[in-house]
Coordinates of C-alpha atoms in Angstrom, one line a residue:
X1 CA 6.1 -8.2 -20.6
X2 CA 9.9 -8.5 -21.0
X3 CA 12.1 -5.4 -20.6
X4 CA 15.3 -5.1 -22.4
X5 CA 18.4 -6.1 -20.4
X6 CA 20.0 -2.8 -21.4
X7 CA 17.2 -0.9 -19.6
X8 CA 17.5 -2.9 -16.4
X9 CA 21.3 -2.4 -16.4
X10 CA 20.8 1.4 -16.9
X11 CA 18.5 1.5 -13.9
X12 CA 21.1 -0.4 -11.8
X13 CA 23.9 1.9 -13.0
X14 CA 21.9 5.1 -12.3
X15 CA 20.6 4.1 -8.8
X16 CA 22.7 3.4 -5.7
X17 CA 21.3 0.3 -3.9
X18 CA 22.5 1.7 -0.5
X19 CA 20.7 4.9 -1.1
X20 CA 17.5 3.2 -2.2
X21 CA 17.4 0.9 0.8
X22 CA 18.2 3.7 3.1
X23 CA 14.8 5.2 2.4
X24 CA 13.4 2.2 4.3
X25 CA 16.0 1.5 7.0
X26 CA 19.1 3.3 8.3
X27 CA 22.4 1.7 7.2
X28 CA 25.9 2.0 8.5
X29 CA 29.0 0.9 6.7
X30 CA 31.3 -1.9 8.1
X31 CA 34.0 -2.9 5.7
X32 CA 32.6 -3.6 2.3
X33 CA 29.1 -4.1 3.6
X34 CA 26.3 -1.9 4.9
X35 CA 24.3 -3.0 7.9
X36 CA 21.0 -2.0 9.4
X37 CA 17.8 -3.2 11.1
X38 CA 15.7 -5.5 9.0
X39 CA 13.0 -3.6 7.1
X40 CA 11.0 -6.8 7.1
X41 CA 10.6 -7.3 10.9
X42 CA 11.1 -5.6 14.2
X43 CA 14.5 -6.3 15.8
X44 CA 17.1 -4.6 18.0
X45 CA 20.3 -6.0 16.6
X46 CA 21.0 -5.3 12.9
X47 CA 20.8 -8.4 10.7
X48 CA 20.2 -6.8 7.4
X49 CA 23.2 -6.3 5.1
X50 CA 23.7 -4.7 1.7
X51 CA 26.7 -5.5 -0.6
X52 CA 26.7 -2.6 -3.1
X53 CA 29.6 -3.9 -5.1
X54 CA 27.6 -7.1 -5.9
X55 CA 24.2 -5.3 -6.0
X56 CA 22.5 -7.6 -3.5
X57 CA 21.0 -7.5 0.0
X58 CA 20.3 -10.2 2.5
X59 CA 18.3 -10.3 5.8
X60 CA 19.6 -13.0 8.2
X61 CA 16.5 -12.5 10.4
X62 CA 14.0 -13.4 7.7
X63 CA 16.3 -15.2 5.3
X64 CA 15.2 -12.9 2.5
X65 CA 17.6 -11.8 -0.1
X66 CA 17.6 -10.2 -3.5
X67 CA 18.6 -7.2 -5.7
X68 CA 17.4 -3.7 -6.3
X69 CA 14.2 -4.8 -8.1
X70 CA 13.2 -7.5 -5.7
X71 CA 13.7 -5.1 -2.7
X72 CA 11.3 -2.5 -4.1
X73 CA 8.8 -5.1 -5.2
X74 CA 8.8 -6.5 -1.6
X75 CA 8.7 -3.2 0.2
X76 CA 6.1 -1.6 -2.1
X77 CA 4.0 -4.7 -2.7
X78 CA 4.1 -4.3 -6.5
X79 CA 4.7 -6.5 -9.6
X80 CA 7.9 -6.6 -11.6
X81 CA 6.6 -4.3 -14.4
X82 CA 5.4 -1.8 -11.8
X83 CA 8.8 -2.1 -10.1
X84 CA 10.6 -1.3 -13.3
X85 CA 8.4 1.7 -14.0
X86 CA 8.8 2.9 -10.4
X87 CA 12.6 2.6 -10.5
X88 CA 12.9 4.0 -14.0
X89 CA 11.0 7.1 -12.9
X90 CA 13.2 7.4 -9.8
X91 CA 16.3 7.1 -12.1
X92 CA 14.9 9.7 -14.5
X93 CA 14.9 7.1 -17.4
X94 CA 11.9 7.4 -19.7
X95 CA 10.5 4.1 -20.9
X96 CA 10.9 3.9 -24.7
X97 CA 8.2 2.8 -27.1
X98 CA 9.7 -0.7 -27.1
X99 CA 9.4 -0.8 -23.4
X100 CA 5.8 0.2 -23.3
X101 CA 3.4 -2.2 -21.7
X102 CA 1.1 -4.7 -23.4
X103 CA -2.6 -3.7 -24.2
X104 CA -3.9 -4.8 -20.8
X105 CA -1.1 -2.9 -19.1
X106 CA -2.0 0.2 -21.2
X107 CA -5.6 -0.1 -20.0
X108 CA -4.3 -0.2 -16.4
X109 CA -2.3 3.0 -17.0
X110 CA -5.3 4.6 -18.6
X111 CA -7.6 3.6 -15.7
X112 CA -5.1 5.1 -13.2
X113 CA -5.2 8.4 -15.2
X114 CA -9.0 8.3 -15.4
X115 CA -9.4 7.8 -11.6
X116 CA -6.9 10.6 -11.0
X117 CA -8.9 12.9 -13.2
X118 CA -12.3 12.0 -11.7
X119 CA -10.9 12.3 -8.1
X120 CA -9.8 15.8 -8.8
X121 CA -13.2 16.6 -10.3
X122 CA -15.1 15.1 -7.3
X123 CA -12.8 17.1 -4.9
X124 CA -13.5 20.3 -6.7
X125 CA -17.2 19.7 -6.7
X126 CA -17.2 19.3 -2.8
X127 CA -16.1 23.0 -2.6
X128 CA -18.8 24.2 -5.1
X129 CA -22.4 25.1 -4.2
X130 CA -23.6 21.6 -5.5
X131 CA -21.5 20.0 -2.7
X132 CA -22.5 22.4 0.1
X133 CA -24.7 19.9 1.9
X134 CA -22.0 17.2 1.7
X135 CA -19.4 19.6 3.0
X136 CA -21.7 20.5 6.0
X137 CA -22.3 16.8 6.7
X138 CA -18.6 16.2 6.9
X139 CA -18.0 19.2 9.1
X140 CA -20.8 18.0 11.5
X141 CA -19.0 14.6 11.6
X142 CA -15.8 16.4 12.7
X143 CA -14.0 15.9 9.4
X144 CA -12.2 19.1 8.7
X145 CA -10.7 20.7 5.6
X146 CA -7.2 19.3 6.3
X147 CA -8.6 15.7 6.4
X148 CA -10.6 16.3 3.3
X149 CA -7.4 17.2 1.5
X150 CA -5.4 14.4 3.0
X151 CA -8.0 11.8 2.0
X152 CA -9.0 13.7 -1.2
X153 CA -12.7 13.6 -0.3
X154 CA -15.2 14.7 -2.9
X155 CA -18.8 14.9 -4.0
X156 CA -20.7 13.2 -6.9
X157 CA -23.7 15.4 -7.9
X158 CA -27.2 14.1 -8.3
X159 CA -27.1 13.9 -12.1
X160 CA -27.6 10.9 -14.5
X161 CA -25.5 12.2 -17.4
X162 CA -22.9 14.7 -16.3
X163 CA -20.0 12.3 -15.7
X164 CA -20.5 10.4 -19.0
X165 CA -20.7 13.6 -21.0
X166 CA -17.7 15.0 -19.2
X167 CA -15.5 12.0 -19.8
X168 CA -16.6 11.6 -23.5
X169 CA -15.6 15.2 -24.0
X170 CA -12.1 14.2 -22.8
X171 CA -12.0 11.5 -25.6
X172 CA -12.6 8.4 -23.5
X173 CA -14.3 5.7 -25.6
X174 CA -17.7 4.2 -24.6
X175 CA -16.1 0.7 -24.4
X176 CA -13.4 1.9 -22.0
X177 CA -15.8 3.8 -19.8
X178 CA -18.1 0.7 -19.6
X179 CA -15.2 -1.3 -18.0
X180 CA -14.0 1.6 -15.8
X181 CA -16.2 0.7 -12.8
X182 CA -17.7 4.2 -12.8
X183 CA -21.0 3.5 -14.6
X184 CA -24.0 1.2 -14.1
X185 CA -24.0 -2.2 -15.9
X186 CA -27.6 -1.9 -16.9
X187 CA -27.5 1.8 -18.0
X188 CA -24.0 2.3 -19.4
X189 CA -24.3 6.2 -19.3
X190 CA -25.6 6.4 -15.7
X191 CA -22.9 7.1 -13.1
X192 CA -22.6 4.6 -10.3
X193 CA -22.2 7.4 -7.7
X194 CA -24.9 10.0 -7.6
X195 CA -25.5 12.5 -4.7
X196 CA -22.8 10.9 -2.6
X197 CA -19.8 11.9 -0.6
X198 CA -16.9 10.3 -2.3
X199 CA -14.1 8.5 -0.5
X200 CA -11.3 7.8 -2.9
X201 CA -9.7 4.4 -2.4
X202 CA -6.0 4.2 -3.2
X203 CA -3.4 1.4 -3.5
X204 CA -0.2 1.4 -1.4
X205 CA 1.5 3.6 -4.1
X206 CA -1.2 6.3 -3.6
X207 CA -2.9 5.7 -6.9
X208 CA -6.7 6.0 -6.7
X209 CA -8.2 2.7 -7.9
X210 CA -11.8 2.9 -6.8
X211 CA -14.3 5.0 -4.9
X212 CA -16.6 4.6 -1.9
X213 CA -19.7 6.7 -1.7
X214 CA -21.9 7.7 1.2
X215 CA -25.4 8.6 0.1
X216 CA -26.8 12.1 1.0
X217 CA -30.3 10.9 0.3
X218 CA -31.9 9.5 3.5
X219 CA -34.3 7.4 1.4
X220 CA -31.5 5.6 -0.4
X221 CA -31.5 2.0 0.6
X222 CA -27.7 1.7 0.0
X223 CA -26.2 4.0 2.5
X224 CA -22.7 3.1 1.4
X225 CA -21.6 1.9 -2.0
X226 CA -18.2 0.8 -3.3
X227 CA -16.8 0.5 -6.8
X228 CA -16.9 -3.0 -8.4
X229 CA -13.7 -4.9 -9.1
X230 CA -11.9 -3.7 -12.2
X231 CA -8.5 -4.3 -13.9
X232 CA -6.9 -2.1 -11.2
X233 CA -9.0 -2.9 -8.2
X234 CA -9.8 -6.0 -6.2
X235 CA -11.6 -5.2 -3.0
X236 CA -10.1 -8.2 -1.2
X237 CA -6.5 -6.9 -1.8
X238 CA -6.8 -3.1 -1.1
X239 CA -7.2 -1.3 2.2
X240 CA -8.7 2.2 2.7
X241 CA -6.3 4.7 4.1
X242 CA -3.1 2.6 3.4
X243 CA -1.1 5.3 1.5
X244 CA -1.9 7.8 4.3
X245 CA -0.8 5.3 6.9
X246 CA 2.3 3.8 5.3
X247 CA 4.9 6.1 6.8
X248 CA 3.6 5.5 10.4
X249 CA 3.2 1.7 9.7
X250 CA 6.8 1.5 8.8
X251 CA 8.0 3.4 11.8
X252 CA 5.7 1.7 14.4
X253 CA 5.4 -1.8 12.8
X254 CA 1.8 -1.7 14.0
X255 CA -1.5 -1.1 12.3
X256 CA -5.0 -0.3 13.5
X257 CA -7.8 -1.9 11.4
X258 CA -11.1 -0.1 11.7
X259 CA -14.5 -0.8 10.1
X260 CA -15.2 2.2 7.9
X261 CA -14.0 5.3 6.1
X262 CA -15.0 7.8 8.8
X263 CA -13.4 5.7 11.6
X264 CA -10.1 5.7 9.7
X265 CA -10.3 9.5 9.2
X266 CA -11.3 10.1 12.9
X267 CA -8.4 8.0 14.2
X268 CA -6.0 9.7 11.7
X269 CA -7.2 13.2 12.9
X270 CA -6.6 12.2 16.5
X271 CA -3.0 11.3 15.8
X272 CA -3.4 7.6 15.2
X273 CA -2.2 7.7 11.6
X274 CA -1.4 4.0 11.2
X275 CA -5.0 3.0 10.5
X276 CA -6.7 1.3 7.6
X277 CA -10.1 -0.4 6.9
X278 CA -11.3 -3.2 4.7
X279 CA -13.7 -2.3 1.9
X280 CA -17.2 -3.5 2.3
X281 CA -16.2 -7.0 3.1
X282 CA -14.7 -8.9 6.1
X283 CA -10.9 -8.6 6.5
X284 CA -9.2 -11.0 4.0
X285 CA -6.0 -13.0 4.0
X286 CA -4.8 -11.0 1.0
X287 CA -5.1 -7.7 3.0
X288 CA -3.3 -9.1 6.0
X289 CA -0.6 -10.5 3.8
X290 CA -0.1 -7.1 2.3
X291 CA 0.1 -5.4 5.7
X292 CA 2.7 -8.1 6.8
X293 CA 5.2 -6.4 4.6
X294 CA 5.3 -3.5 7.0
X295 CA 3.9 -4.5 10.4
X296 CA 4.2 -7.1 13.1
X297 CA 1.2 -6.1 15.2
X298 CA -2.4 -5.6 14.3
X299 CA -5.0 -3.9 16.5
X300 CA -8.6 -4.6 15.6
X301 CA -11.0 -1.7 16.1
X302 CA -14.5 -3.2 15.5
X303 CA -17.9 -2.4 17.1
X304 CA -18.7 -4.1 20.4
X305 CA -22.1 -5.4 19.1
X306 CA -22.6 -9.0 18.2
X307 CA -21.7 -8.4 14.5
X308 CA -18.5 -6.6 15.5
X309 CA -17.5 -9.3 18.0
X310 CA -18.0 -11.9 15.3
X311 CA -16.0 -9.8 12.9
X312 CA -13.2 -9.6 15.5
X313 CA -13.2 -13.4 15.9
X314 CA -12.8 -13.9 12.1
X315 CA -10.2 -11.2 11.7
X316 CA -8.2 -12.5 14.6
X317 CA -8.0 -15.9 13.1
X318 CA -6.6 -14.5 9.9
X319 CA -4.1 -12.3 11.7
X320 CA -2.9 -15.2 13.9
X321 CA -2.6 -17.4 10.8
X322 CA -0.3 -14.9 9.3
X323 CA 1.8 -15.0 12.5
X324 CA 1.3 -11.4 13.5
X325 CA 0.7 -10.1 17.0
X326 CA -3.0 -9.5 17.4
X327 CA -4.8 -7.1 19.7
X328 CA -8.4 -5.8 20.1
X329 CA -9.5 -2.3 21.0
X330 CA -12.5 -2.7 23.2
X331 CA -15.1 -0.2 22.1
X332 CA -18.3 0.6 23.9
X333 CA -21.4 -0.9 22.2
X334 CA -22.9 1.4 19.7
X335 CA -20.0 3.9 19.7
X336 CA -17.4 3.8 17.0
X337 CA -14.2 6.0 16.7
X338 CA -16.0 8.6 14.6
X339 CA -18.6 9.0 17.3
X340 CA -16.0 9.4 20.0
X341 CA -14.0 11.9 18.0
X342 CA -17.0 14.0 17.3
X343 CA -18.5 14.0 20.8
X344 CA -15.4 13.7 23.0
X345 CA -12.5 15.0 20.9
X346 CA -9.1 13.8 19.7
X347 CA -7.5 13.4 23.1
X348 CA -10.2 11.1 24.4
X349 CA -10.1 8.9 21.2
X350 CA -6.3 8.8 21.4
X351 CA -6.5 7.5 25.0
X352 CA -9.0 4.9 24.1
X353 CA -6.8 3.8 21.1
X354 CA -4.1 2.8 23.6
X355 CA -6.5 0.6 25.6
X356 CA -5.8 -2.6 23.7
X357 CA -5.9 -6.2 24.9
X358 CA -4.4 -9.4 23.4
X359 CA -6.9 -10.9 21.0
X360 CA -7.2 -14.2 22.8
X361 CA -7.9 -12.4 26.1
X362 CA -10.7 -10.4 24.4
X363 CA -12.2 -13.4 22.5
X364 CA -12.2 -15.5 25.7
X365 CA -13.9 -12.6 27.6
X366 CA -16.6 -12.2 24.9
X367 CA -17.2 -15.9 24.6
X368 CA -17.6 -16.3 28.4
X369 CA -20.2 -13.5 28.8
X370 CA -23.1 -15.9 29.0
X371 CA -21.0 -18.8 30.4
X372 CA -22.6 -21.0 33.1
X373 CA -19.9 -22.9 35.0
X374 CA -22.5 -25.4 36.2
X375 CA -23.6 -26.3 32.7
X376 CA -21.6 -28.7 30.6
X377 CA -23.2 -27.6 27.4
X378 CA -22.3 -24.0 28.2
X379 CA -18.7 -25.0 28.8
X380 CA -18.5 -27.0 25.5
X381 CA -19.9 -24.0 23.6
X382 CA -17.4 -21.6 25.1
X383 CA -14.4 -23.9 24.3
X384 CA -15.5 -24.5 20.8
X385 CA -15.6 -20.7 20.2
X386 CA -11.9 -20.3 21.2
X387 CA -10.5 -23.6 19.9
X388 CA -10.2 -22.3 16.3
X389 CA -8.0 -19.5 17.5
X390 CA -5.8 -21.7 19.7
X391 CA -5.2 -24.1 16.7
X392 CA -3.9 -21.2 14.6
X393 CA -1.2 -20.5 17.2
X394 CA 2.1 -22.1 16.1
X395 CA 4.0 -21.5 19.4
X396 CA 3.6 -24.3 21.9
X397 CA 4.4 -22.0 24.7
X398 CA 1.6 -19.6 23.7
X399 CA -0.8 -22.4 23.3
X400 CA -0.1 -23.7 26.8
X401 CA -0.6 -20.2 28.2
X402 CA -4.0 -19.9 26.4
X403 CA -5.1 -23.3 27.7
X404 CA -4.2 -22.1 31.2
X405 CA -6.3 -19.0 30.7
X406 CA -9.2 -21.0 29.4
X407 CA -8.9 -23.4 32.4
X408 CA -9.3 -20.5 34.9
X409 CA -12.5 -19.4 33.1
X410 CA -14.2 -22.8 32.7
X411 CA -12.8 -24.1 36.0
X412 CA -11.4 -27.4 34.7
X413 CA -7.7 -28.4 34.2
X414 CA -5.7 -27.3 31.3
X415 CA -4.9 -31.0 30.6
X416 CA -8.6 -31.8 30.2
X417 CA -9.1 -28.8 27.8
X418 CA -6.0 -30.0 25.9
X419 CA -7.5 -33.4 25.4
X420 CA -10.8 -31.9 24.2
X421 CA -8.8 -29.6 21.9
X422 CA -7.1 -32.7 20.3
X423 CA -10.4 -34.4 19.8
X424 CA -11.9 -31.2 18.3
X425 CA -8.9 -30.9 15.9
X426 CA -9.3 -34.6 14.8
X427 CA -13.0 -34.0 14.1
X428 CA -12.4 -30.8 12.2
X429 CA -9.4 -31.8 10.0
X430 CA -10.0 -33.2 6.6
X431 CA -8.6 -36.8 6.2
X432 CA -6.4 -35.7 3.3
X433 CA -4.9 -32.9 5.3
X434 CA -4.2 -35.2 8.2
X435 CA -2.5 -37.7 6.0
X436 CA -0.2 -34.9 4.8
X437 CA 0.9 -33.9 8.3
X438 CA 4.3 -35.1 9.3
X439 CA 4.6 -37.4 6.3
X440 CA 7.3 -37.5 3.7
X441 CA 5.9 -37.4 0.2
X442 CA 7.5 -37.5 -3.2
X443 CA 10.3 -35.2 -3.9
X444 CA 8.9 -31.7 -4.5
X445 CA 10.3 -28.7 -6.3
X446 CA 10.6 -26.2 -3.5
X447 CA 13.9 -24.7 -2.2
X448 CA 14.5 -27.5 0.4
X449 CA 14.3 -30.3 -2.2
X450 CA 16.4 -28.4 -4.6
X451 CA 19.3 -28.4 -2.1
X452 CA 19.5 -32.1 -2.8
X453 CA 19.9 -31.6 -6.5
X454 CA 23.6 -31.6 -7.3
X455 CA 23.3 -30.2 -10.8
X456 CA 21.2 -27.3 -9.5
X457 CA 23.6 -26.5 -6.7
X458 CA 26.6 -26.7 -9.1
X459 CA 25.1 -24.3 -11.7
X460 CA 23.9 -21.9 -9.0
X461 CA 27.4 -21.8 -7.4
X462 CA 29.1 -21.1 -10.8
X463 CA 26.6 -18.3 -11.5
X464 CA 28.1 -16.3 -8.6
X465 CA 30.9 -15.0 -10.8
X466 CA 31.4 -15.1 -14.6
X467 CA 34.9 -16.7 -14.3
X468 CA 33.5 -19.7 -12.3
X469 CA 30.9 -20.4 -15.0
X470 CA 33.5 -20.1 -17.8
X471 CA 35.5 -22.7 -15.9
X472 CA 32.4 -25.0 -15.7
X473 CA 31.6 -24.5 -19.3
X474 CA 35.0 -26.0 -20.3
X475 CA 34.0 -29.4 -19.0
X476 CA 30.2 -29.5 -19.1
X477 CA 27.5 -28.8 -21.7
X478 CA 23.8 -28.2 -21.1
X479 CA 23.1 -31.7 -22.2
X480 CA 25.1 -33.1 -19.3
X481 CA 22.9 -31.3 -16.8
X482 CA 19.9 -33.5 -15.9
X483 CA 17.9 -31.2 -13.6
X484 CA 15.5 -29.1 -15.8
X485 CA 15.9 -25.9 -13.8
X486 CA 19.6 -26.3 -13.7
X487 CA 19.8 -26.9 -17.5
X488 CA 17.7 -23.8 -18.0
X489 CA 19.9 -21.7 -15.8
X490 CA 23.0 -23.1 -17.6
X491 CA 21.6 -22.0 -21.0
X492 CA 20.7 -18.5 -19.6
X493 CA 24.2 -18.1 -18.1
X494 CA 25.8 -19.2 -21.3
X495 CA 23.7 -16.8 -23.3
X496 CA 24.6 -14.0 -20.9
X497 CA 28.4 -14.5 -21.4
X498 CA 28.0 -14.7 -25.2
X499 CA 26.5 -11.3 -25.0
X500 CA 29.3 -10.1 -22.6
X501 CA 26.9 -9.6 -19.7
X502 CA 28.2 -10.3 -16.2
X503 CA 26.8 -13.0 -14.0
X504 CA 24.5 -13.3 -12.2
X505 CA 22.8 -10.1 -13.4
X506 CA 22.6 -11.4 -16.9
X507 CA 20.6 -14.5 -15.8
X508 CA 18.3 -12.5 -13.5
X509 CA 17.5 -10.0 -16.3
X510 CA 16.4 -12.9 -18.5
X511 CA 14.2 -14.4 -15.8
X512 CA 12.4 -11.1 -14.9
X513 CA 8.8 -12.2 -13.8
X514 CA 9.7 -15.9 -13.7
X515 CA 9.1 -17.5 -10.3
X516 CA 12.6 -19.1 -10.5
X517 CA 14.1 -15.6 -10.2
X518 CA 13.1 -15.2 -6.6
X519 CA 14.6 -18.5 -5.6
X520 CA 17.8 -17.9 -7.5
X521 CA 18.2 -14.5 -5.7
X522 CA 17.6 -16.0 -2.3
X523 CA 20.1 -18.8 -2.8
X524 CA 22.8 -16.5 -4.3
X525 CA 22.4 -13.9 -1.6
X526 CA 22.3 -16.3 1.4
X527 CA 26.1 -16.9 1.2
X528 CA 25.9 -20.7 1.0
X529 CA 28.1 -20.8 -2.2
X530 CA 30.7 -18.2 -1.2
X531 CA 33.4 -20.7 -0.5
X532 CA 33.1 -22.5 -3.9
X533 CA 36.4 -22.8 -5.9
X534 CA 37.6 -24.5 -9.0
X535 CA 38.4 -27.6 -6.9
X536 CA 34.8 -27.8 -5.8
X537 CA 33.7 -27.5 -9.4
X538 CA 36.0 -30.2 -10.5
X539 CA 34.5 -32.6 -7.9
X540 CA 31.0 -31.8 -9.0
X541 CA 31.9 -32.2 -12.7
X542 CA 33.4 -35.6 -12.1
X543 CA 30.1 -36.7 -10.5
X544 CA 28.3 -35.5 -13.6
X545 CA 30.7 -37.5 -15.8
X546 CA 30.4 -40.6 -13.6
X547 CA 26.6 -40.4 -13.8
X548 CA 26.6 -39.9 -17.5
X549 CA 29.0 -42.9 -18.1
X550 CA 27.1 -45.1 -15.7
X551 CA 23.9 -44.3 -17.7
X552 CA 25.7 -45.2 -20.9
X553 CA 26.9 -48.5 -19.3
X554 CA 23.4 -49.5 -18.4
X555 CA 22.2 -48.6 -21.9
X556 CA 24.8 -50.8 -23.5
X557 CA 24.2 -53.7 -21.1
X558 CA 20.6 -53.6 -22.0
X559 CA 21.4 -53.5 -25.7
X560 CA 23.8 -56.5 -25.3
X561 CA 21.1 -58.6 -23.6
X562 CA 18.7 -57.8 -26.4
X563 CA 21.1 -58.9 -29.2
X564 CA 20.5 -62.4 -30.5
X565 CA 23.4 -64.9 -31.2
X566 CA 22.6 -64.6 -34.9
X567 CA 24.0 -61.1 -35.1
X568 CA 27.7 -61.5 -33.8
X569 CA 28.9 -58.3 -35.6
X570 CA 26.4 -56.1 -33.7
X571 CA 27.3 -57.9 -30.5
X572 CA 31.1 -57.3 -31.1
X573 CA 30.4 -53.6 -31.8
X574 CA 28.4 -53.2 -28.6
X575 CA 31.0 -55.0 -26.5
X576 CA 33.8 -52.8 -27.9
X577 CA 31.7 -49.7 -27.0
X578 CA 31.2 -51.0 -23.4
X579 CA 34.9 -51.7 -23.0
X580 CA 35.6 -48.0 -23.9
X581 CA 32.9 -46.7 -21.5
X582 CA 34.2 -49.0 -18.7
X583 CA 37.7 -47.7 -19.1
X584 CA 36.6 -44.1 -19.2
X585 CA 34.5 -44.7 -16.0
X586 CA 37.5 -46.2 -14.2
X587 CA 39.7 -43.3 -15.2
X588 CA 37.1 -40.7 -14.0
X589 CA 36.6 -42.5 -10.7
X590 CA 40.4 -42.9 -10.3
X591 CA 40.8 -39.1 -10.6
X592 CA 38.1 -38.6 -7.9
X593 CA 40.1 -40.8 -5.6
X594 CA 43.3 -38.7 -6.0

């Protein structure tokens, strides 16, 4: 949905960008700028700068830039509407009826409220007689009362009708409850979770979006069960324990990824609070991409059985693909963090949590457990297990180091392994993908290609300050601008000034959720247009006029060639027009030579 520009400006006026950013990284003032360590990556020398007078930030280390809204969206991993709601609440500005979300967004808000209500109810039931057995089970597993509060654990009673009756009494409609993810698809009034310990699953803002349930019935075939995907929950994009881990993630830039709910809670209780877990599926790219907002290192904490080792292989590939440091915590077979915490205590688990090894070292060790150096087939199998990981590594130096490590294990030269690796890559790369590597295709529409577009560059440069665009507008109209994005920005800037709204904020507020907004912000905050003056604009405008006149020249020449000798009047008229255009073109080019 589109928010009013007045609302966005009120939020800007009410909130201090420096104060908002300071909640994520410490800033110090130097002149008219504030400097600090990048909130996007680990560094020792400050490369992150905020210009409060302009309302922008820029990170030289990551080349990310933007405004108040883009900063919060990046740090919190939320959409533009969620960012507006987040900042409006922070600024104490209520969203008016006109700013209310569309029907789907209303359903999302209602689902958040529903899950909040049900979470409180489940938590209350855990402390009641009905939840006594569940409470004892948690206590036996070493999960204390403080952890139950921190993770909002609860209990769903063994009843087929209680939840439906309870929620209907709170005025929730049957249709809404059916799509809530709380009830069976076959039997719309039967709760999905019955006689189960409840583990609320929350997003990175701490809003409960789903539940995990551990059955208390030993005969239940499904020991663990998770909510289905809903309007507010996608299991591939959410991580258990993330809101409880966020503060430590940000300070340590490191995350432990465990296999299940109780492992997360055990590590958290032992003092390792930067721990999360995927939800009933293997670790996904979406989950690692989310974590990349806050961390630069990942420690995998999976079982040491064959399934756990395979899961570590798959997860390590994803982590390496996302260019994060990857380590593995070597666990004893059959013993997970929850077992260690319960039997040996927090101190022992904390010690083991520090015993991490680089992912490639671990994967190579696991792959070589049954390796026979006298058997060529055994050597080939080992190398093909580690080749996928090596190919994910972008650093040539690291690749070479890994090839050397592998050569020591298989007892052949790194050069021979490198040759095998190249043959393996050739055999496992789709032809279409190989064709694309290192080739120059047609002009694209990404940021690099747009740098070549003169119109786009000109309009962006003039959007820095209102007076520059006013100067441009005296010589150029939107029809003179050939690039589609540049023409669109020109019209938005023109409309902003007509409404007496300053640039570039007026344009940014009109783009809102448009993908173009992010690129415009990045280009404006990078400083590449800071030196632009009226003289630079004059030169770019002359180029536009030359291009326009040359196009008119070609058009007239084509028309003249098409005229027959039987129509001398039309021929004379076209020739007169061409003479005028030729003279104008000479004059414009002469000015450019001055």
